[in-house]
mmCIF file with all atom_site columns, C-alpha atoms and ligand atoms in Angstrom:
data_model
loop_
_atom_site.group_PDB
_atom_site.id
_atom_site.type_symbol
_atom_site.label_atom_id
_atom_site.label_alt_id
_atom_site.label_comp_id
_atom_site.label_asym_id
_atom_site.label_entity_id
_atom_site.label_seq_id
_atom_site.pdbx_PDB_ins_code
_atom_site.Cartn_x
_atom_site.Cartn_y
_atom_site.Cartn_z
_atom_site.occupancy
_atom_site.B_iso_or_equiv
_atom_site.pdbx_formal_charge
_atom_site.auth_seq_id
_atom_site.auth_comp_id
_atom_site.auth_asym_id
_atom_site.auth_atom_id
_atom_site.pdbx_PDB_model_num
ATOM   1   C  CA  . MET A 1 1   ? 21.624  -1.776  -1.060  1.00 0.00 ? 21  MET A CA  1
ATOM   2   C  CA  . ALA A 1 2   ? 20.603  0.076   -4.810  1.00 0.00 ? 22  ALA A CA  1
ATOM   3   C  CA  . PRO A 1 3   ? 22.112  3.224   -5.473  1.00 0.00 ? 23  PRO A CA  1
ATOM   4   C  CA  . ARG A 1 4   ? 20.195  6.396   -4.733  1.00 0.00 ? 24  ARG A CA  1
ATOM   5   C  CA  . VAL A 1 5   ? 17.877  7.634   -7.492  1.00 0.00 ? 25  VAL A CA  1
ATOM   6   C  CA  . PRO A 1 6   ? 17.897  11.599  -8.147  1.00 0.00 ? 26  PRO A CA  1
ATOM   7   C  CA  . ASP A 1 7   ? 14.530  12.686  -6.358  1.00 0.00 ? 27  ASP A CA  1
ATOM   8   C  CA  . GLU A 1 8   ? 13.169  13.794  -9.278  1.00 0.00 ? 28  GLU A CA  1
ATOM   9   C  CA  . ILE A 1 9   ? 12.976  10.513  -10.660 1.00 0.00 ? 29  ILE A CA  1
ATOM   10  C  CA  . ASP A 1 10  ? 11.827  8.500   -7.381  1.00 0.00 ? 30  ASP A CA  1
ATOM   11  C  CA  . VAL A 1 11  ? 8.618   7.027   -8.164  1.00 0.00 ? 31  VAL A CA  1
ATOM   12  C  CA  . PHE A 1 12  ? 8.217   5.480   -4.651  1.00 0.00 ? 32  PHE A CA  1
ATOM   13  C  CA  . THR A 1 13  ? 9.923   6.897   -2.293  1.00 0.00 ? 33  THR A CA  1
ATOM   14  C  CA  . ALA A 1 14  ? 6.973   9.982   -1.625  1.00 0.00 ? 34  ALA A CA  1
ATOM   15  C  CA  . PRO A 1 15  ? 3.941   7.929   -1.750  1.00 0.00 ? 35  PRO A CA  1
ATOM   16  C  CA  . HIS A 1 16  ? 5.493   4.883   0.176   1.00 0.00 ? 36  HIS A CA  1
ATOM   17  C  CA  . SER A 1 17  ? 6.445   7.896   2.851   1.00 0.00 ? 37  SER A CA  1
ATOM   18  C  CA  . ARG A 1 18  ? 3.190   8.239   3.161   1.00 0.00 ? 38  ARG A CA  1
ATOM   19  C  CA  . MET A 1 19  ? 2.307   4.466   3.292   1.00 0.00 ? 39  MET A CA  1
ATOM   20  C  CA  . LYS A 1 20  ? 4.598   4.320   5.873   1.00 0.00 ? 40  LYS A CA  1
ATOM   21  C  CA  . GLU A 1 21  ? 2.915   6.876   8.128   1.00 0.00 ? 41  GLU A CA  1
ATOM   22  C  CA  . LEU A 1 22  ? -0.757  5.679   7.610   1.00 0.00 ? 42  LEU A CA  1
ATOM   23  C  CA  . VAL A 1 23  ? 1.023   1.828   8.563   1.00 0.00 ? 43  VAL A CA  1
ATOM   24  C  CA  . ASN A 1 24  ? 2.336   3.977   12.005  1.00 0.00 ? 44  ASN A CA  1
ATOM   25  C  CA  . ILE A 1 25  ? -0.653  5.954   12.824  1.00 0.00 ? 45  ILE A CA  1
ATOM   26  C  CA  . TYR A 1 26  ? -2.862  2.565   13.017  1.00 0.00 ? 46  TYR A CA  1
ATOM   27  C  CA  . THR A 1 27  ? -0.845  0.348   14.407  1.00 0.00 ? 47  THR A CA  1
ATOM   28  C  CA  . GLU A 1 28  ? -0.798  2.583   17.198  1.00 0.00 ? 48  GLU A CA  1
ATOM   29  C  CA  . LYS A 1 29  ? -4.666  2.877   17.390  1.00 0.00 ? 49  LYS A CA  1
ATOM   30  C  CA  . MET A 1 30  ? -4.736  -0.950  16.519  1.00 0.00 ? 50  MET A CA  1
ATOM   31  C  CA  . GLN A 1 31  ? -3.388  -1.124  20.320  1.00 0.00 ? 51  GLN A CA  1
ATOM   32  C  CA  . CYS A 1 32  ? -5.099  1.678   21.648  1.00 0.00 ? 52  CYS A CA  1
ATOM   33  C  CA  . VAL A 1 33  ? -8.331  1.272   21.017  1.00 0.00 ? 53  VAL A CA  1
ATOM   34  C  CA  . ASP A 1 34  ? -10.945 -0.355  23.777  1.00 0.00 ? 54  ASP A CA  1
ATOM   35  C  CA  . PHE A 1 35  ? -12.659 -3.168  21.970  1.00 0.00 ? 55  PHE A CA  1
ATOM   36  C  CA  . ARG A 1 36  ? -15.320 -3.573  24.583  1.00 0.00 ? 56  ARG A CA  1
ATOM   37  C  CA  . ASP A 1 37  ? -16.338 0.180   23.476  1.00 0.00 ? 57  ASP A CA  1
ATOM   38  C  CA  . GLY A 1 38  ? -18.823 0.033   20.169  1.00 0.00 ? 58  GLY A CA  1
ATOM   39  C  CA  . SER A 1 39  ? -18.212 3.272   19.828  1.00 0.00 ? 59  SER A CA  1
ATOM   40  C  CA  . GLU A 1 40  ? -14.705 3.284   19.558  1.00 0.00 ? 60  GLU A CA  1
ATOM   41  C  CA  . VAL A 1 41  ? -14.922 0.351   17.717  1.00 0.00 ? 61  VAL A CA  1
ATOM   42  C  CA  . ILE A 1 42  ? -17.316 1.922   15.225  1.00 0.00 ? 62  ILE A CA  1
ATOM   43  C  CA  . SER A 1 43  ? -14.705 5.167   15.145  1.00 0.00 ? 63  SER A CA  1
ATOM   44  C  CA  . LEU A 1 44  ? -12.066 3.089   13.913  1.00 0.00 ? 64  LEU A CA  1
ATOM   45  C  CA  . LEU A 1 45  ? -13.392 0.905   11.265  1.00 0.00 ? 65  LEU A CA  1
ATOM   46  C  CA  . GLN A 1 46  ? -15.011 4.143   9.722   1.00 0.00 ? 66  GLN A CA  1
ATOM   47  C  CA  . ASP A 1 47  ? -11.006 5.855   9.831   1.00 0.00 ? 67  ASP A CA  1
ATOM   48  C  CA  . LEU A 1 48  ? -9.438  2.807   9.090   1.00 0.00 ? 68  LEU A CA  1
ATOM   49  C  CA  . THR A 1 49  ? -12.459 2.417   5.720   1.00 0.00 ? 69  THR A CA  1
ATOM   50  C  CA  . ASN A 1 50  ? -10.910 6.006   4.056   1.00 0.00 ? 70  ASN A CA  1
ATOM   51  C  CA  . THR A 1 51  ? -7.528  4.005   4.781   1.00 0.00 ? 71  THR A CA  1
ATOM   52  C  CA  . LEU A 1 52  ? -7.941  1.226   3.345   1.00 0.00 ? 72  LEU A CA  1
ATOM   53  C  CA  . TYR A 1 53  ? -9.198  2.735   0.635   1.00 0.00 ? 73  TYR A CA  1
ATOM   54  C  CA  . GLU A 1 54  ? -6.154  5.125   0.206   1.00 0.00 ? 74  GLU A CA  1
ATOM   55  C  CA  . PHE A 1 55  ? -3.667  1.853   0.458   1.00 0.00 ? 75  PHE A CA  1
ATOM   56  C  CA  . LYS A 1 56  ? -5.735  -0.092  -2.245  1.00 0.00 ? 76  LYS A CA  1
ATOM   57  C  CA  . SER A 1 57  ? -5.415  3.322   -4.329  1.00 0.00 ? 77  SER A CA  1
ATOM   58  C  CA  . HIS A 1 58  ? -1.645  3.441   -4.542  1.00 0.00 ? 78  HIS A CA  1
ATOM   59  C  CA  . GLU A 1 59  ? -1.622  -0.235  -5.022  1.00 0.00 ? 79  GLU A CA  1
ATOM   60  C  CA  . SER A 1 60  ? -3.643  0.485   -8.289  1.00 0.00 ? 80  SER A CA  1
ATOM   61  C  CA  . ILE A 1 61  ? -1.766  3.221   -9.375  1.00 0.00 ? 81  ILE A CA  1
ATOM   62  C  CA  . GLU A 1 62  ? 1.221   1.472   -9.483  1.00 0.00 ? 82  GLU A CA  1
ATOM   63  C  CA  . ASN A 1 63  ? -0.054  -1.297  -10.958 1.00 0.00 ? 83  ASN A CA  1
ATOM   64  C  CA  . ILE A 1 64  ? -1.152  1.252   -13.787 1.00 0.00 ? 84  ILE A CA  1
ATOM   65  C  CA  . PHE A 1 65  ? 1.244   3.806   -13.888 1.00 0.00 ? 85  PHE A CA  1
ATOM   66  C  CA  . ILE A 1 66  ? 4.606   1.625   -13.484 1.00 0.00 ? 86  ILE A CA  1
ATOM   67  C  CA  . MET A 1 67  ? 4.006   -2.076  -13.407 1.00 0.00 ? 87  MET A CA  1
ATOM   68  C  CA  . ASP A 1 68  ? 1.914   -2.186  -16.608 1.00 0.00 ? 88  ASP A CA  1
ATOM   69  C  CA  . GLN A 1 69  ? 4.505   0.197   -17.921 1.00 0.00 ? 89  GLN A CA  1
ATOM   70  C  CA  . LEU A 1 70  ? 7.574   -1.332  -16.645 1.00 0.00 ? 90  LEU A CA  1
ATOM   71  C  CA  . LYS A 1 71  ? 5.943   -5.098  -17.838 1.00 0.00 ? 91  LYS A CA  1
ATOM   72  C  CA  . ASN A 1 72  ? 4.996   -3.605  -21.234 1.00 0.00 ? 92  ASN A CA  1
ATOM   73  C  CA  . ARG A 1 73  ? 8.378   -2.634  -21.755 1.00 0.00 ? 93  ARG A CA  1
ATOM   74  C  CA  . LEU A 1 74  ? 10.359  -5.378  -20.705 1.00 0.00 ? 94  LEU A CA  1
ATOM   75  C  CA  . LYS A 1 75  ? 8.213   -6.840  -23.166 1.00 0.00 ? 95  LYS A CA  1
ATOM   76  C  CA  . GLN A 1 76  ? 9.385   -4.963  -26.178 1.00 0.00 ? 96  GLN A CA  1
ATOM   77  C  CA  . ARG A 1 77  ? 12.913  -6.218  -24.931 1.00 0.00 ? 97  ARG A CA  1
ATOM   78  C  CA  . LYS A 1 78  ? 11.357  -9.796  -24.876 1.00 0.00 ? 98  LYS A CA  1
ATOM   79  C  CA  . ILE A 1 79  ? 12.484  -9.961  -20.826 1.00 0.00 ? 99  ILE A CA  1
ATOM   80  C  CA  . ILE A 1 80  ? 10.488  -12.231 -18.233 1.00 0.00 ? 100 ILE A CA  1
ATOM   81  C  CA  . ASN A 1 81  ? 10.230  -10.618 -15.477 1.00 0.00 ? 101 ASN A CA  1
ATOM   82  C  CA  . ALA A 1 82  ? 7.739   -12.629 -12.806 1.00 0.00 ? 102 ALA A CA  1
ATOM   83  C  CA  . ALA A 1 83  ? 8.134   -10.622 -9.832  1.00 0.00 ? 103 ALA A CA  1
ATOM   84  C  CA  . ILE A 1 84  ? 6.615   -7.375  -11.500 1.00 0.00 ? 104 ILE A CA  1
ATOM   85  C  CA  . CYS A 1 85  ? 3.418   -9.492  -12.379 1.00 0.00 ? 105 CYS A CA  1
ATOM   86  C  CA  . ASP A 1 86  ? 3.183   -10.917 -8.918  1.00 0.00 ? 106 ASP A CA  1
ATOM   87  C  CA  . CYS A 1 87  ? 4.024   -8.006  -6.647  1.00 0.00 ? 107 CYS A CA  1
ATOM   88  C  CA  . HIS A 1 88  ? 0.640   -7.039  -6.022  1.00 0.00 ? 108 HIS A CA  1
ATOM   89  C  CA  . ASN A 1 89  ? -1.160  -10.446 -5.919  1.00 0.00 ? 109 ASN A CA  1
ATOM   90  C  CA  . ASP A 1 90  ? 0.221   -11.806 -2.668  1.00 0.00 ? 110 ASP A CA  1
ATOM   91  C  CA  . ASN A 1 91  ? -1.082  -8.800  0.420   1.00 0.00 ? 111 ASN A CA  1
ATOM   92  C  CA  . ARG A 1 92  ? -2.870  -9.322  2.496   1.00 0.00 ? 112 ARG A CA  1
ATOM   93  C  CA  . LEU A 1 93  ? -4.909  -5.858  2.199   1.00 0.00 ? 113 LEU A CA  1
ATOM   94  C  CA  . ALA A 1 94  ? -7.920  -8.313  1.718   1.00 0.00 ? 114 ALA A CA  1
ATOM   95  C  CA  . ASP A 1 95  ? -8.525  -9.832  4.753   1.00 0.00 ? 115 ASP A CA  1
ATOM   96  C  CA  . VAL A 1 96  ? -8.156  -6.905  6.526   1.00 0.00 ? 116 VAL A CA  1
ATOM   97  C  CA  . VAL A 1 97  ? -10.657 -4.476  3.868   1.00 0.00 ? 117 VAL A CA  1
ATOM   98  C  CA  . GLN A 1 98  ? -13.039 -8.105  4.548   1.00 0.00 ? 118 GLN A CA  1
ATOM   99  C  CA  . LEU A 1 99  ? -13.171 -7.885  8.504   1.00 0.00 ? 119 LEU A CA  1
ATOM   100 C  CA  . VAL A 1 100 ? -13.642 -4.119  8.019   1.00 0.00 ? 120 VAL A CA  1
ATOM   101 C  CA  . ARG A 1 101 ? -17.030 -5.102  6.113   1.00 0.00 ? 121 ARG A CA  1
ATOM   102 C  CA  . THR A 1 102 ? -18.231 -7.549  8.575   1.00 0.00 ? 122 THR A CA  1
ATOM   103 C  CA  . GLY A 1 103 ? -17.172 -5.576  11.220  1.00 0.00 ? 123 GLY A CA  1
ATOM   104 C  CA  . THR A 1 104 ? -19.963 -2.570  10.742  1.00 0.00 ? 124 THR A CA  1
ATOM   105 C  CA  . GLN A 1 105 ? -22.385 -4.596  13.144  1.00 0.00 ? 125 GLN A CA  1
ATOM   106 C  CA  . VAL A 1 106 ? -20.333 -4.422  15.864  1.00 0.00 ? 126 VAL A CA  1
ATOM   107 C  CA  . ARG A 1 107 ? -21.710 -2.260  17.846  1.00 0.00 ? 127 ARG A CA  1
ATOM   108 C  CA  . GLU A 1 108 ? -24.728 -5.071  18.114  1.00 0.00 ? 128 GLU A CA  1
ATOM   109 C  CA  . ARG A 1 109 ? -22.613 -7.426  19.379  1.00 0.00 ? 129 ARG A CA  1
ATOM   110 C  CA  . SER A 1 110 ? -21.590 -8.892  22.787  1.00 0.00 ? 130 SER A CA  1
ATOM   111 C  CA  . ILE A 1 111 ? -18.552 -7.100  24.539  1.00 0.00 ? 131 ILE A CA  1
ATOM   112 C  CA  . GLY A 1 112 ? -16.997 -10.756 23.983  1.00 0.00 ? 132 GLY A CA  1
ATOM   113 C  CA  . GLU A 1 113 ? -17.586 -10.940 20.190  1.00 0.00 ? 133 GLU A CA  1
ATOM   114 C  CA  . ARG A 1 114 ? -16.055 -7.063  19.708  1.00 0.00 ? 134 ARG A CA  1
ATOM   115 C  CA  . VAL A 1 115 ? -13.077 -8.281  21.895  1.00 0.00 ? 135 VAL A CA  1
ATOM   116 C  CA  . SER A 1 116 ? -12.505 -11.510 19.838  1.00 0.00 ? 136 SER A CA  1
ATOM   117 C  CA  . PHE A 1 117 ? -12.953 -9.119  16.156  1.00 0.00 ? 137 PHE A CA  1
ATOM   118 C  CA  . GLY A 1 118 ? -10.514 -6.633  17.929  1.00 0.00 ? 138 GLY A CA  1
ATOM   119 C  CA  . LEU A 1 119 ? -8.600  -9.404  18.269  1.00 0.00 ? 139 LEU A CA  1
ATOM   120 C  CA  . LYS A 1 120 ? -8.537  -11.080 14.651  1.00 0.00 ? 140 LYS A CA  1
ATOM   121 C  CA  . LEU A 1 121 ? -8.303  -7.563  13.247  1.00 0.00 ? 141 LEU A CA  1
ATOM   122 C  CA  . GLN A 1 122 ? -5.212  -6.784  15.092  1.00 0.00 ? 142 GLN A CA  1
ATOM   123 C  CA  . GLN A 1 123 ? -3.699  -9.967  13.941  1.00 0.00 ? 143 GLN A CA  1
ATOM   124 C  CA  . ALA A 1 124 ? -4.787  -9.193  10.147  1.00 0.00 ? 144 ALA A CA  1
ATOM   125 C  CA  . PHE A 1 125 ? -3.844  -5.464  10.064  1.00 0.00 ? 145 PHE A CA  1
ATOM   126 C  CA  . GLU A 1 126 ? -0.676  -6.627  11.406  1.00 0.00 ? 146 GLU A CA  1
ATOM   127 C  CA  . ASP A 1 127 ? -0.038  -9.940  8.651   1.00 0.00 ? 147 ASP A CA  1
ATOM   128 C  CA  . PHE A 1 128 ? -1.031  -7.002  6.266   1.00 0.00 ? 148 PHE A CA  1
ATOM   129 C  CA  . VAL A 1 129 ? 2.279   -4.621  7.660   1.00 0.00 ? 149 VAL A CA  1
ATOM   130 C  CA  . ARG A 1 130 ? 4.406   -7.659  8.207   1.00 0.00 ? 150 ARG A CA  1
ATOM   131 C  CA  . ASN A 1 131 ? 3.885   -8.089  4.097   1.00 0.00 ? 151 ASN A CA  1
ATOM   132 C  CA  . PHE A 1 132 ? 3.808   -4.606  3.141   1.00 0.00 ? 152 PHE A CA  1
ATOM   133 C  CA  . LEU A 1 133 ? 6.959   -3.279  4.389   1.00 0.00 ? 153 LEU A CA  1
ATOM   134 C  CA  . PRO A 1 134 ? 8.932   -5.484  2.753   1.00 0.00 ? 154 PRO A CA  1
ATOM   135 C  CA  . HIS A 1 135 ? 6.816   -5.215  -0.717  1.00 0.00 ? 155 HIS A CA  1
ATOM   136 C  CA  . MET A 1 136 ? 7.631   -1.450  -0.396  1.00 0.00 ? 156 MET A CA  1
ATOM   137 C  CA  . GLU A 1 137 ? 11.279  -1.917  0.301   1.00 0.00 ? 157 GLU A CA  1
ATOM   138 C  CA  . GLU A 1 138 ? 11.294  -4.856  -2.720  1.00 0.00 ? 158 GLU A CA  1
ATOM   139 C  CA  . GLU A 1 139 ? 10.119  -1.953  -5.130  1.00 0.00 ? 159 GLU A CA  1
ATOM   140 C  CA  . GLU A 1 140 ? 12.389  0.828   -3.909  1.00 0.00 ? 160 GLU A CA  1
ATOM   141 C  CA  . GLN A 1 141 ? 15.352  -1.669  -4.078  1.00 0.00 ? 161 GLN A CA  1
ATOM   142 C  CA  . VAL A 1 142 ? 14.780  -4.170  -6.989  1.00 0.00 ? 162 VAL A CA  1
ATOM   143 C  CA  . PHE A 1 143 ? 12.130  -2.012  -9.521  1.00 0.00 ? 163 PHE A CA  1
ATOM   144 C  CA  . GLN A 1 144 ? 13.408  1.619   -9.132  1.00 0.00 ? 164 GLN A CA  1
ATOM   145 C  CA  . PRO A 1 145 ? 16.648  0.192   -10.522 1.00 0.00 ? 165 PRO A CA  1
ATOM   146 C  CA  . LEU A 1 146 ? 14.846  -1.445  -13.384 1.00 0.00 ? 166 LEU A CA  1
ATOM   147 C  CA  . LEU A 1 147 ? 12.719  1.654   -14.108 1.00 0.00 ? 167 LEU A CA  1
ATOM   148 C  CA  . VAL A 1 148 ? 16.101  3.716   -14.142 1.00 0.00 ? 168 VAL A CA  1
ATOM   149 C  CA  . GLU A 1 149 ? 17.388  0.597   -16.738 1.00 0.00 ? 169 GLU A CA  1
ATOM   150 C  CA  . TYR A 1 150 ? 14.999  0.928   -19.407 1.00 0.00 ? 170 TYR A CA  1
ATOM   151 C  CA  . PHE A 1 151 ? 13.350  4.402   -18.833 1.00 0.00 ? 171 PHE A CA  1
ATOM   152 C  CA  . ASP A 1 152 ? 14.771  7.001   -19.980 1.00 0.00 ? 172 ASP A CA  1
ATOM   153 C  CA  . TYR A 1 153 ? 15.581  10.387  -17.532 1.00 0.00 ? 173 TYR A CA  1
ATOM   154 C  CA  . ASP A 1 154 ? 12.444  12.749  -19.088 1.00 0.00 ? 174 ASP A CA  1
ATOM   155 C  CA  . GLU A 1 155 ? 9.827   9.542   -19.353 1.00 0.00 ? 175 GLU A CA  1
ATOM   156 C  CA  . LEU A 1 156 ? 10.749  8.647   -15.414 1.00 0.00 ? 176 LEU A CA  1
ATOM   157 C  CA  . LYS A 1 157 ? 10.244  12.529  -14.743 1.00 0.00 ? 177 LYS A CA  1
ATOM   158 C  CA  . ILE A 1 158 ? 7.001   13.005  -15.815 1.00 0.00 ? 178 ILE A CA  1
ATOM   159 C  CA  . LEU A 1 159 ? 5.976   9.572   -14.008 1.00 0.00 ? 179 LEU A CA  1
ATOM   160 C  CA  . LYS A 1 160 ? 7.072   10.772  -11.032 1.00 0.00 ? 180 LYS A CA  1
ATOM   161 C  CA  . GLU A 1 161 ? 5.137   13.667  -11.543 1.00 0.00 ? 181 GLU A CA  1
ATOM   162 C  CA  . VAL A 1 162 ? 1.740   11.418  -12.980 1.00 0.00 ? 182 VAL A CA  1
ATOM   163 C  CA  . VAL A 1 163 ? 2.298   9.296   -9.467  1.00 0.00 ? 183 VAL A CA  1
ATOM   164 C  CA  . LEU A 1 164 ? 2.209   11.985  -7.167  1.00 0.00 ? 184 LEU A CA  1
ATOM   165 C  CA  . LYS A 1 165 ? -0.221  13.899  -8.884  1.00 0.00 ? 185 LYS A CA  1
ATOM   166 C  CA  . GLU A 1 166 ? -2.177  10.466  -8.576  1.00 0.00 ? 186 GLU A CA  1
ATOM   167 C  CA  . HIS A 1 167 ? -2.225  10.324  -4.997  1.00 0.00 ? 187 HIS A CA  1
ATOM   168 C  CA  . GLU A 1 168 ? -2.949  13.641  -4.265  1.00 0.00 ? 188 GLU A CA  1
ATOM   169 C  CA  . LEU A 1 169 ? 0.996   14.699  -2.867  1.00 0.00 ? 189 LEU A CA  1
ATOM   170 C  CA  . VAL A 1 170 ? 0.970   17.777  -5.119  1.00 0.00 ? 190 VAL A CA  1
HETATM 171 FE FE1 . LIG B 2 .   ? 3.906   0.723   -3.256  1.00 0.00 ? 295 LIG B FE1 1
HETATM 172 FE FE2 . LIG B 2 .   ? 3.029   -1.667  -4.077  1.00 0.00 ? 295 LIG B FE2 1
HETATM 173 O  O1  . LIG B 2 .   ? 3.396   -0.616  -2.484  1.00 0.00 ? 295 LIG B O1  1
#
């Protein structure tokens, strides 16, 4: 495990706490929703749309304010790290977003179709979570130490403030 960094320059842990909170809420909701009931499904999809937007925003904020900065810094030092380039290319978020979009007509479908849709949605969300949790762990354990290595304390302090502000966590 990477050594713990001071809270004021830790750019990942606070946003990830929020992401993990959302993961837990929706993991539970997915199990509780009665997919036979069109109104329940519509309500879930409306909530989920906002939450998926929050996941997507998290990814964009990291790309723009952390990963691009880190890539540029490493490039200046002539260091290539493929993990940084690919870190948001293999998550399953797009699959869940796509399913939620197609689910908006669910009220007009038969009960069997709604149940089938629910199973697909549960599976897609599970796949996303199975990928997302270790991904966040990697960011905390691999990318945070790289930031500490290639940025100075004051730069990271400002970066953390920007990241929290962009996530609306301050
Ligand atoms: Fe912090 Fe890339 O999820």
